[in-house]
Short mmCIF file of C-alpha atoms and ligand atoms in Angstrom, two decimals:
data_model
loop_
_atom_site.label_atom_id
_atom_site.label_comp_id
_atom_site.label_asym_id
_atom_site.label_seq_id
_atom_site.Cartn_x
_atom_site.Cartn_y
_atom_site.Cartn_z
CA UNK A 1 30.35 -81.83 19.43
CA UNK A 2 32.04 -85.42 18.47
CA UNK A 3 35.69 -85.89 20.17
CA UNK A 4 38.30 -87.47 18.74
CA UNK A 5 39.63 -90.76 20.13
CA UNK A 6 42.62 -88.85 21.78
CA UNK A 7 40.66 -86.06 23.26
CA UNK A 8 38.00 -88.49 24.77
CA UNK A 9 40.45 -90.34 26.03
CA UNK A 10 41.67 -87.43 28.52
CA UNK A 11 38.32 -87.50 29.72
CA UNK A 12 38.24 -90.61 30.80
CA UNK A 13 41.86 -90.44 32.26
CA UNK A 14 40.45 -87.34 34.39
CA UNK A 15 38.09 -89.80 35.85
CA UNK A 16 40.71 -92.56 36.43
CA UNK A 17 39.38 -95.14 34.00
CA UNK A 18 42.21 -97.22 32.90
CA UNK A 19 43.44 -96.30 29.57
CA UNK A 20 46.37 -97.49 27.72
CA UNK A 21 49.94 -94.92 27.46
CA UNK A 22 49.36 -93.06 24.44
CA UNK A 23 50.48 -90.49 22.32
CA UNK A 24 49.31 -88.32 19.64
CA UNK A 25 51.28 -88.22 16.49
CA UNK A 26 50.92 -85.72 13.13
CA UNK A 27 53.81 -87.10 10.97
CA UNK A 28 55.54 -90.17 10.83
CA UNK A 29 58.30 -88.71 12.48
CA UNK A 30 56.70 -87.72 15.12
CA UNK A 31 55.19 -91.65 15.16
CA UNK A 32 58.96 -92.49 15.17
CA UNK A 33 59.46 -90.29 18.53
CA UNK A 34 56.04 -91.40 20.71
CA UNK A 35 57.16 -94.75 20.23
CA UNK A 36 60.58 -94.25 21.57
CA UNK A 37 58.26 -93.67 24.86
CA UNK A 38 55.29 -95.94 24.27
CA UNK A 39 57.51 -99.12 23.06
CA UNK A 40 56.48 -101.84 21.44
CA UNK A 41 54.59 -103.39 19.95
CA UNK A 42 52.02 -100.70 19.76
CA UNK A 43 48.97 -99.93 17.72
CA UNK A 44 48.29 -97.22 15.13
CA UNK A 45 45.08 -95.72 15.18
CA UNK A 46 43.95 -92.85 12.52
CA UNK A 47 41.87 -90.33 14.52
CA UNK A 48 38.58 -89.81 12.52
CA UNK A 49 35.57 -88.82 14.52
CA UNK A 50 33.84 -91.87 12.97
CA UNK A 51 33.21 -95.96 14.51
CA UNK A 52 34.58 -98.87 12.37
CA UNK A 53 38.38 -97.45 11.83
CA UNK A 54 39.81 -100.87 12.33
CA UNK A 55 37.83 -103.00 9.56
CA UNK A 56 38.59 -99.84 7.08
CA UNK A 57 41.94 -100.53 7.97
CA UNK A 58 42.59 -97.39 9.94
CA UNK A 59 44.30 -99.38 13.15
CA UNK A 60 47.63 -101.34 12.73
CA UNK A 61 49.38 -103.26 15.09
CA UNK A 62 53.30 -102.97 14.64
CA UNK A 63 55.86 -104.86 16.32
CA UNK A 64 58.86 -102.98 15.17
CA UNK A 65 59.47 -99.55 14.62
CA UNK A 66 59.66 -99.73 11.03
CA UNK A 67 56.20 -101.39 11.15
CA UNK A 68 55.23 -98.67 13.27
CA UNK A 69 56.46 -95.75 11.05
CA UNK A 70 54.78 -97.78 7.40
CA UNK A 71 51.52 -98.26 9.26
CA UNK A 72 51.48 -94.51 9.84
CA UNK A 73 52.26 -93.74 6.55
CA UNK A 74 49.70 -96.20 5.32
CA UNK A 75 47.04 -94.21 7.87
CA UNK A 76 47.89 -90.50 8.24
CA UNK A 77 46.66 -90.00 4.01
CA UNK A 78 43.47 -92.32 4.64
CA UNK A 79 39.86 -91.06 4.60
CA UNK A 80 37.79 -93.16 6.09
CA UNK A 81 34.46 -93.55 5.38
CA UNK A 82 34.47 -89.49 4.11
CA UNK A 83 36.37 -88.23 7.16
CA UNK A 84 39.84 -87.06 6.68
CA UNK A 85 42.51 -88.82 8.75
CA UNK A 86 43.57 -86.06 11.86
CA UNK A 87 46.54 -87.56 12.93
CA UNK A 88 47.45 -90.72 14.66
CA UNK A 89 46.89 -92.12 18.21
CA UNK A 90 50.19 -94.17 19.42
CA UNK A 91 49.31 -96.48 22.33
CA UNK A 92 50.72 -99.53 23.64
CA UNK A 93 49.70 -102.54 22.17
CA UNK A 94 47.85 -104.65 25.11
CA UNK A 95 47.10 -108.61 25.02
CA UNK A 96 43.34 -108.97 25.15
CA UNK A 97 41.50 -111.86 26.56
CA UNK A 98 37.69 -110.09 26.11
CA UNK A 99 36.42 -107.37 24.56
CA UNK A 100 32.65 -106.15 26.26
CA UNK A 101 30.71 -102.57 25.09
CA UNK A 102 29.74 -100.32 27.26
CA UNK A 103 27.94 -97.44 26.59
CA UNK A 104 26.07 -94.50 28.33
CA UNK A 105 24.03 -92.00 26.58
CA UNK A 106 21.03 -89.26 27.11
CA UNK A 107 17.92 -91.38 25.71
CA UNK A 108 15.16 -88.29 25.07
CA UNK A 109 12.27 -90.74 24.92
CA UNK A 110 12.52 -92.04 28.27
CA UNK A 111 13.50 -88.55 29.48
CA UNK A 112 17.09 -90.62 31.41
CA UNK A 113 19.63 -91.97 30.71
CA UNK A 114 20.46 -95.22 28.68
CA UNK A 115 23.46 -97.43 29.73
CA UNK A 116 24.00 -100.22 26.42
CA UNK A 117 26.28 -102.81 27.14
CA UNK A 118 26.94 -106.24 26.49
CA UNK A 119 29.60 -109.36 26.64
CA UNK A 120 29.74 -109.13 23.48
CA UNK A 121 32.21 -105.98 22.63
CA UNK A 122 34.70 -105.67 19.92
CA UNK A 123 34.23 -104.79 16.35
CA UNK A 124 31.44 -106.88 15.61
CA UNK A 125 28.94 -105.15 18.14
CA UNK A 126 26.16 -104.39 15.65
CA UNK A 127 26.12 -107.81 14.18
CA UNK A 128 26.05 -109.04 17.93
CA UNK A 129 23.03 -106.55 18.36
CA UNK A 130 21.14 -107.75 15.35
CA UNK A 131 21.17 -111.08 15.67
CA UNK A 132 21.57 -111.83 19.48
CA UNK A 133 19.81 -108.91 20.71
CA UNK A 134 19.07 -110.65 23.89
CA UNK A 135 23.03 -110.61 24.93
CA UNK A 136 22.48 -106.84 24.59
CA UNK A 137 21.05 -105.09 27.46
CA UNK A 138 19.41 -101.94 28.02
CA UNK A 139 19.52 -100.28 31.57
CA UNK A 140 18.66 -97.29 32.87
CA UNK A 141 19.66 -94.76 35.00
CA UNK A 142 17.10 -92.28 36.74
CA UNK A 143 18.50 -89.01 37.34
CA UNK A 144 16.71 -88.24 40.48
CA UNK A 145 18.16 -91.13 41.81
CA UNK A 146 21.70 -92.02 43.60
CA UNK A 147 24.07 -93.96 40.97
CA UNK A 148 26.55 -94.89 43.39
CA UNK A 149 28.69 -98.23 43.21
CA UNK A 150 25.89 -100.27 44.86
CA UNK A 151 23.61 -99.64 42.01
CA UNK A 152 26.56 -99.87 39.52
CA UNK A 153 27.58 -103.21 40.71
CA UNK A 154 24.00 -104.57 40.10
CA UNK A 155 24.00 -103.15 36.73
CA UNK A 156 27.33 -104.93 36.05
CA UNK A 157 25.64 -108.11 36.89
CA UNK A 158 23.03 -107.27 35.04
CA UNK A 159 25.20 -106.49 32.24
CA UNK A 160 26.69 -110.07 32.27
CA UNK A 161 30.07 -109.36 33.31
CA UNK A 162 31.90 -112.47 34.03
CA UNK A 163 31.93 -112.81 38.22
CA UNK A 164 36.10 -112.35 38.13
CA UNK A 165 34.84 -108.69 35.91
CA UNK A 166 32.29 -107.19 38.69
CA UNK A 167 34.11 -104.85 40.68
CA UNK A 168 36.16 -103.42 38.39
CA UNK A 169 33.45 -102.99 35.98
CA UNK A 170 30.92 -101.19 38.56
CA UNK A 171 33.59 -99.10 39.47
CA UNK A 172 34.03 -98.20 35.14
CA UNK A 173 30.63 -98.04 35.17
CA UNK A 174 30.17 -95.38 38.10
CA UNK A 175 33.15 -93.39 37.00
CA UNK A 176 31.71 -93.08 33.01
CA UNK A 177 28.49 -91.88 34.76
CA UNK A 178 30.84 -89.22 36.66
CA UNK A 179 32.54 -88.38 33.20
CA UNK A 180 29.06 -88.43 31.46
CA UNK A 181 27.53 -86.24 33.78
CA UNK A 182 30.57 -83.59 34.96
CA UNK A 183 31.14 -83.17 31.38
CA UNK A 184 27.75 -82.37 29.76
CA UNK A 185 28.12 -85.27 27.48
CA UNK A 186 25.06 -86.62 25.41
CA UNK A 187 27.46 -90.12 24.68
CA UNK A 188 29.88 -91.73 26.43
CA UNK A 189 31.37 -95.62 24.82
CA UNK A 190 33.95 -97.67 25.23
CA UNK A 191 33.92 -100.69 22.90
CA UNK A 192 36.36 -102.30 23.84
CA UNK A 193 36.41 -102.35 27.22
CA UNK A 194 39.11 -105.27 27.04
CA UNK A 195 40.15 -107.47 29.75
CA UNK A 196 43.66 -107.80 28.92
CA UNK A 197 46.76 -109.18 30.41
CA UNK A 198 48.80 -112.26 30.08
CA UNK A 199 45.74 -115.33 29.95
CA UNK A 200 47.96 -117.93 32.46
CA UNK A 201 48.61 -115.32 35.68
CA UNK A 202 45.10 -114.56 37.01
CA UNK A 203 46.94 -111.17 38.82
CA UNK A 204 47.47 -109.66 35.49
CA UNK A 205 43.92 -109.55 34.27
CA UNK A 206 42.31 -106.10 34.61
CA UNK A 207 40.05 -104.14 32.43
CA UNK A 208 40.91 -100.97 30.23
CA UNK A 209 39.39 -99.07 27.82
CA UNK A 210 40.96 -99.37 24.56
CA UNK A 211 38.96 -96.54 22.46
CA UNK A 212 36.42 -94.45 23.39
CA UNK A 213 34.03 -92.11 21.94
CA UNK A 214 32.31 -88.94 23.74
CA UNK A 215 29.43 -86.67 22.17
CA UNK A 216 29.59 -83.37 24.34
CA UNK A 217 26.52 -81.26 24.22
CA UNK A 218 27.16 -78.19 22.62
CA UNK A 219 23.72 -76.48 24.72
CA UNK A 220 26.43 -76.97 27.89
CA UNK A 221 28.84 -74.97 26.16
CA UNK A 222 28.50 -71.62 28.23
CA UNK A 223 29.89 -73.77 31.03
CA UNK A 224 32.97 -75.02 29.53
CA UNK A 225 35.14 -72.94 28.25
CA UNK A 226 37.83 -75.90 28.68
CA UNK A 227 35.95 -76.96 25.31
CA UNK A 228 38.02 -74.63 23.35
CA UNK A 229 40.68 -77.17 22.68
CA UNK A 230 38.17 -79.61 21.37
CA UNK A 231 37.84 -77.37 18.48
CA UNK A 232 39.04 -78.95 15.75
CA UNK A 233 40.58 -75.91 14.21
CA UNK A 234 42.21 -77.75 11.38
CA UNK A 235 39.13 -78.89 9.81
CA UNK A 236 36.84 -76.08 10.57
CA UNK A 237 35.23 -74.63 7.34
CA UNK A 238 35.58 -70.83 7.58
CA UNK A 239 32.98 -69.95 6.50
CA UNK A 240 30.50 -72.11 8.90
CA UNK A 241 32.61 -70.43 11.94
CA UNK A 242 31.38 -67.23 10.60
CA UNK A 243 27.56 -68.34 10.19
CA UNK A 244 27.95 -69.74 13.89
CA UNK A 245 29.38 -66.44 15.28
CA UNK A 246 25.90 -64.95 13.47
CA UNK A 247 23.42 -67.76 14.94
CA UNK A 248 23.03 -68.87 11.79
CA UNK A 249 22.78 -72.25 10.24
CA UNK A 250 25.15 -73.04 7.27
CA UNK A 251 26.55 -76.12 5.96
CA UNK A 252 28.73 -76.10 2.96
CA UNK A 253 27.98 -78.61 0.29
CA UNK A 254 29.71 -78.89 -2.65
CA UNK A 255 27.72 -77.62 -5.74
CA UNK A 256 27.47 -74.43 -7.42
CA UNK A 257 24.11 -73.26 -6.09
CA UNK A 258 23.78 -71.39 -3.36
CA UNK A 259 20.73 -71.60 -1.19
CA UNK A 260 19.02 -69.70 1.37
CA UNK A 261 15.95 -70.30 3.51
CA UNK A 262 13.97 -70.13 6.01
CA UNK A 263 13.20 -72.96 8.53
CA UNK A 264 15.25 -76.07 8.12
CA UNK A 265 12.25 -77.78 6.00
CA UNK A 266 11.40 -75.32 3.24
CA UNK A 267 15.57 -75.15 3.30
CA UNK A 268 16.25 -79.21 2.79
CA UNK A 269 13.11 -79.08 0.59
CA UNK A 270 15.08 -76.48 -1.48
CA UNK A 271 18.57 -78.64 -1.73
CA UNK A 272 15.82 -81.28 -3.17
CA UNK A 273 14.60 -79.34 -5.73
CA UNK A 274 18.11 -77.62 -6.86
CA UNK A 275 19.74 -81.09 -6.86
CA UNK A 276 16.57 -82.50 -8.90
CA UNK A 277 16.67 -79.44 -11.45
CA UNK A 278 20.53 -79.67 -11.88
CA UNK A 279 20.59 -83.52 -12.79
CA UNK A 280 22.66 -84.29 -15.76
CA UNK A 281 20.87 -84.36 -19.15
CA UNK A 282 21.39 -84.57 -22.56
CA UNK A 283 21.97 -80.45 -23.26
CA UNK A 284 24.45 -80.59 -20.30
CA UNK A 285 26.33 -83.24 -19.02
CA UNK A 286 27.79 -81.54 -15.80
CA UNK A 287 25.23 -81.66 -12.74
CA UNK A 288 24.28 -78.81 -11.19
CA UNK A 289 24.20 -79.03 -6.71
CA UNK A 290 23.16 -77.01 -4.03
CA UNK A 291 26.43 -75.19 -2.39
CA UNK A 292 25.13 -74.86 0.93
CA UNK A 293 22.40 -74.90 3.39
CA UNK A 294 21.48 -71.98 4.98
CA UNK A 295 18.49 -71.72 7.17
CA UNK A 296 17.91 -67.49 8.36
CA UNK A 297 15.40 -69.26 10.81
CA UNK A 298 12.38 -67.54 11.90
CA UNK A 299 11.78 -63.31 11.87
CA UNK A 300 14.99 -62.82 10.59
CA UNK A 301 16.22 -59.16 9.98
CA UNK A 302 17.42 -57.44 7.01
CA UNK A 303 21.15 -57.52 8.39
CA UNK A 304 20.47 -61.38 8.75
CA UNK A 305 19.40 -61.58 5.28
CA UNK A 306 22.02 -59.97 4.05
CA UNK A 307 24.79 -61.07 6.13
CA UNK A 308 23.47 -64.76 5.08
CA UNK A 309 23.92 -63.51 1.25
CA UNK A 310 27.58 -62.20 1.96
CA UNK A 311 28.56 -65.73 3.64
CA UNK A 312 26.89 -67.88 0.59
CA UNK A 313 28.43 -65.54 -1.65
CA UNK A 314 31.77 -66.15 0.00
CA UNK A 315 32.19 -69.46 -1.15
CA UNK A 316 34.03 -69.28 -4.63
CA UNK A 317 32.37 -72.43 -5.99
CA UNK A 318 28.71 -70.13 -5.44
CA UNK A 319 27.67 -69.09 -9.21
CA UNK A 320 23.66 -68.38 -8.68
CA UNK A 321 21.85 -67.90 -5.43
CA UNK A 322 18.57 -69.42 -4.79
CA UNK A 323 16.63 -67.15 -1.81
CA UNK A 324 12.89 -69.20 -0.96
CA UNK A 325 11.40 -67.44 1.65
CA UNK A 326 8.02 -68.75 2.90
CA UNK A 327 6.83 -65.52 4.99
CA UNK A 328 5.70 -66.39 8.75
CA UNK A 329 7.06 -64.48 11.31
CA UNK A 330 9.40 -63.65 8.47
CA UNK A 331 8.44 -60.54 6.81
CA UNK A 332 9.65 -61.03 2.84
CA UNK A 333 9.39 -57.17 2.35
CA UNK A 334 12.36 -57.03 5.33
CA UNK A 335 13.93 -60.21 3.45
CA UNK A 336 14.08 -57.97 -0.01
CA UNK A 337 15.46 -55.12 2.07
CA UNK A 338 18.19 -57.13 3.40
CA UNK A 339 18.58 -58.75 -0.22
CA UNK A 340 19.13 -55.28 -1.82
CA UNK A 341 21.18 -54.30 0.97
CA UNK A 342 23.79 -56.37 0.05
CA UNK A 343 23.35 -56.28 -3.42
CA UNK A 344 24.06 -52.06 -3.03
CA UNK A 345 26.38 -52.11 0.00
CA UNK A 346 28.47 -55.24 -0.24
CA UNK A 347 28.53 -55.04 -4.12
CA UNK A 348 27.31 -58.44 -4.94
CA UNK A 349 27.00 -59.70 -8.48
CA UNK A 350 26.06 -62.93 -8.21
CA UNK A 351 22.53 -63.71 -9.85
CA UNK A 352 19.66 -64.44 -7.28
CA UNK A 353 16.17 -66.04 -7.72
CA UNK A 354 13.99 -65.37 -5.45
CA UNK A 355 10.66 -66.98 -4.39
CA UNK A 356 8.31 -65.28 -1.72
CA UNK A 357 5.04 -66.39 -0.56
CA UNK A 358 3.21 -65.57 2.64
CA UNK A 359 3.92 -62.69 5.15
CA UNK A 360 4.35 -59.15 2.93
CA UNK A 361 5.49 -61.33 0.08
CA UNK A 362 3.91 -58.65 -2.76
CA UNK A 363 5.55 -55.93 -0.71
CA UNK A 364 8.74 -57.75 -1.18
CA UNK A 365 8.39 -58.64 -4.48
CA UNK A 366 7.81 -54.70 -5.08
CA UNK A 367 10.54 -53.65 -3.55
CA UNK A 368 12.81 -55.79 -5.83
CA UNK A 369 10.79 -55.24 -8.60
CA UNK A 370 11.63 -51.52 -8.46
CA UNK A 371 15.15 -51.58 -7.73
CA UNK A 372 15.07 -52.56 -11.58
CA UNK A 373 18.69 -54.83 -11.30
CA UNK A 374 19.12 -57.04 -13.91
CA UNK A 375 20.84 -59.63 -11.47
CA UNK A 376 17.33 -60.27 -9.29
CA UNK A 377 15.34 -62.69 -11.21
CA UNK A 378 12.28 -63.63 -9.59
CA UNK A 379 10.02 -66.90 -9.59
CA UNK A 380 6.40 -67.94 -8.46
CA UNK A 381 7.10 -71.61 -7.23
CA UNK A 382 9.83 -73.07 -5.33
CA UNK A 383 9.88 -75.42 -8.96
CA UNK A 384 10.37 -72.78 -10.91
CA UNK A 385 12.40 -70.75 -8.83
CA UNK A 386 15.15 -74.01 -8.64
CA UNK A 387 14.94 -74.52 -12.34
CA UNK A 388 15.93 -70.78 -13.07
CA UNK A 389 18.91 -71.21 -10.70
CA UNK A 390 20.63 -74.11 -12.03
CA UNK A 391 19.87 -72.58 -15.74
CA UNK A 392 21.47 -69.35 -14.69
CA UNK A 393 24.61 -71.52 -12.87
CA UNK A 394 25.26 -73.92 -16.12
CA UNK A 395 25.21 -70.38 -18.09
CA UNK A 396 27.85 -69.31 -15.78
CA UNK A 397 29.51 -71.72 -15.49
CA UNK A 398 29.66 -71.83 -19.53
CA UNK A 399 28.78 -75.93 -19.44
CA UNK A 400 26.31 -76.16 -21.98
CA UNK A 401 29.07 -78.68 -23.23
CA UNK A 402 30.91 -81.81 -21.72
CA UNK A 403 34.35 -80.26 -22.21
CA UNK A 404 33.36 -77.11 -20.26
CA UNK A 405 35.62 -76.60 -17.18
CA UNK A 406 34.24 -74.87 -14.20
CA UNK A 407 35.63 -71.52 -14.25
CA UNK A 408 36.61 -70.11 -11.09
CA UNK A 409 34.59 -66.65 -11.05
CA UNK A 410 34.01 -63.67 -7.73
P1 GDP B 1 37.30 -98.83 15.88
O1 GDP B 1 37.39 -99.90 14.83
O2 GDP B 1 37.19 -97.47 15.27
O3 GDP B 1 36.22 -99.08 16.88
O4 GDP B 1 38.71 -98.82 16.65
P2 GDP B 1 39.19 -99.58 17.99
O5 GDP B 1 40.11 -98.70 18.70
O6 GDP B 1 38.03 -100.09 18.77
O7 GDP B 1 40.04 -100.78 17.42
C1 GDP B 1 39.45 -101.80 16.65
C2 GDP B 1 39.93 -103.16 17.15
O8 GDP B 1 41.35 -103.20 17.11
C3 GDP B 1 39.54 -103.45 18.57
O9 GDP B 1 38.24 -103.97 18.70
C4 GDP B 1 40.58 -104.47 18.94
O10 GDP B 1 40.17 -105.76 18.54
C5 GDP B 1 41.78 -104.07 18.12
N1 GDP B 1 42.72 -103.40 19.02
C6 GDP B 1 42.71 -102.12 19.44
N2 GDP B 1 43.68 -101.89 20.35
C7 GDP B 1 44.33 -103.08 20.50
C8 GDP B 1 45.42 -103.54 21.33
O11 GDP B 1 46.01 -102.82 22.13
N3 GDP B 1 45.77 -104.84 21.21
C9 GDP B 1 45.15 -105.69 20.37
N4 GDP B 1 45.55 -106.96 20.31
N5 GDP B 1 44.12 -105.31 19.59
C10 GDP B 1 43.72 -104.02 19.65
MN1 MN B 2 36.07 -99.21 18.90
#
């Protein structure tokens, strides 16, 4: 689970890692109130839980309050780079002398953990990294080993921090392992981590993290239940909340095609082939997409199966539903059962092709075959099976013209 900029930064606060007075804002009138408390100037920040805010012009200094309150305007509607604005951060604006990057994260290959930092911070950190990769430094901590402030402040000098930087940065350093660690996180960054203060009274100069990103590990889950407010309940689709409650694996898309699998491969494999079949042509000029991804994973039951057909079917935009099962430890006689399950029980009317192959796939295709319903259509080859989906979508969505609307349909 990514954090926004506001809730990572009460992680780090926890920890005592300096952090500039901020506060989170929904409405420019709320902007208006937090800085009545921050003061100014400050800086508005759109919280996205995506890098690179400030080049897409997502983070606006304002001197005034009036500056303050048309930034905010200018950010709350933004989405940047396809993620919708969720409010804005307001912090005090601080003077910065040097920006360095700092990162820790869980590197799977080396089986420890990777700190990435260098002098270099700021919003130009991947140029930096591709052409001076030598001012970028890769370090390591073991986890069987002691990271304690002796081995943090050799890292810092590793790291390059100017000699007046050390201390303080060993001690960031140690406490982002603490916050890395205590909080089950899989990324922990601050870029910048600015050295700010006025540049002509040496006592001013200190280092503070101006925005930070955390990736929590949703395996650690069971042992957080402090994660709940993370939950971004605003921008939670419904409908993948109710595949997660069911262990399943959904992911609405935006097309008209519903599509259900088994094993993430055959499933993407599947998106490929609807997307492919559905392309614009010259009989029909609207494109046909897959609505979903939805992966039943491996011996699923019929009440999977059928559960997985109710939550595809849930999603308005669904017309047809493409079901390629490639039978394993998946039986596709208990897939059809589930299938006609919900086709009997729940009432559903939308048309289905189905492809089986493998475990009790002509068992299956029995089953269906007898049930004798003229919304079942069934195909030999994931090809064909994708083709007869996105025919049987454009017919219901009545497109075989240009002018053809979708219509909405249950
Ligand atoms: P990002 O673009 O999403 O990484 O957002 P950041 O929070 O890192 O902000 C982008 C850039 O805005 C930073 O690298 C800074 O250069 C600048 N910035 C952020 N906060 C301040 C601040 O308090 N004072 C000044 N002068 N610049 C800031
Ligand atoms: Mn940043």
């Amino acid at each position: 689970m990514d954090l926004y900029e506001y809730q990572a930064r009460q992680l780090l606060e926890k920890e005592d890692i300096p952090i500039p007075a901020a506060l989170y804002a929904r409405s420019s009138h709320e902007v208006a109130q937090a800085v009545e408390s921050i003061g100014l100037p400050c800086v508005i920040k759109g919280q996205v839980k995506i890098g690179h805010r400030g080049q897409a012009g997502g983070v606006l200094l304002a001197d005034t309050l009036d500056d303050a309150i048309l930034d905010s305007e200018k950010i709350l509607p933004m989405t940047i780079h396809g993620h919708k604005v969720n409010g804005v951060l307001v912090t005090e604006a601080k003077n910065i002398i040097h920006e360095y990057y700092v990162s820790i994260s869980l590197d799977r290959a080396s089986r420890d953990y990777d700190v990435l930092a260098t002098v270099h911070g700021g919003t130009e950190v991947e140029d930096i990294a591709h052409n001076h990769p030598e001012d970028v430094k890769r370090l390591h901590i073991n986890p069987l080993e002691d990271f304690d402030l002796e081995a943090a402040t050799t890292m810092a000098k590793e790291i390059g921090f100017y000699h007046a930087d050390v201390d303080q940065a060993a001690e960031i350093l140690l406490k982002m392992w603490k916050v890395f660690k205590e909080t089950d996180a899989t990324l922990v960054e601050i870029n910048p981590l600015a050295k700010i203060g006025n540049p002509d009274d040496e006592s001013s100069k200190r280092l503070c993290a101006l925005d930070a990103k955390i990736s929590l590990d949703n395996n650690a889950a069971f042992r957080h239940p402090e994660w709940s407010e993370f939950i971004d309940a605003q921008n939670a689709d419904p409908l993948e909340a109710r595949a997660q409650k069911h262990g399943l694996h959904y992911v609405r898309l935006d097309g008209q095609v519903g599509v259900i699998g088994n094993g993430a491969g055959l499933v993407m494999s599947s998106l490929d082939a609807v997307a492919g079949a559905g392309e614009p042509s010259a009989a029909s000029s609207l494109a046909i997409k897959p609505a979903n991804f939805l992966d039943i994973g491996g011996g699923a039951s019929a009440d999977v199966m059928a559960e997985s057909l109710d939550i595809v079917a849930s999603d308005p935009h669904v017309s047809s539903i493409l079901i390629n099962v490639y039978g394993g430890l998946t039986s596709c006689k208990t897939v059809a059962q589930g299938i006609l399950g919900a086709v009997e029980s729940n009432g559903l009317t939308n048309p289905l092709v189905v492809r089986f192959d493998g475990n009790e796939a002509t068992e299956g295709l029995q089953l269906l075959a007898n049930a004798n319903n003229p919304h079942i259509h069934v195909s030999d080859t994931m090809e064909d099976a994708a083709a007869s989906a996105v025919s049987v979508a454009r017919e219901w969505n009545g497109a075989s013209d240009s002018t053809a609307s979708t219509t909405e349909r249950n």
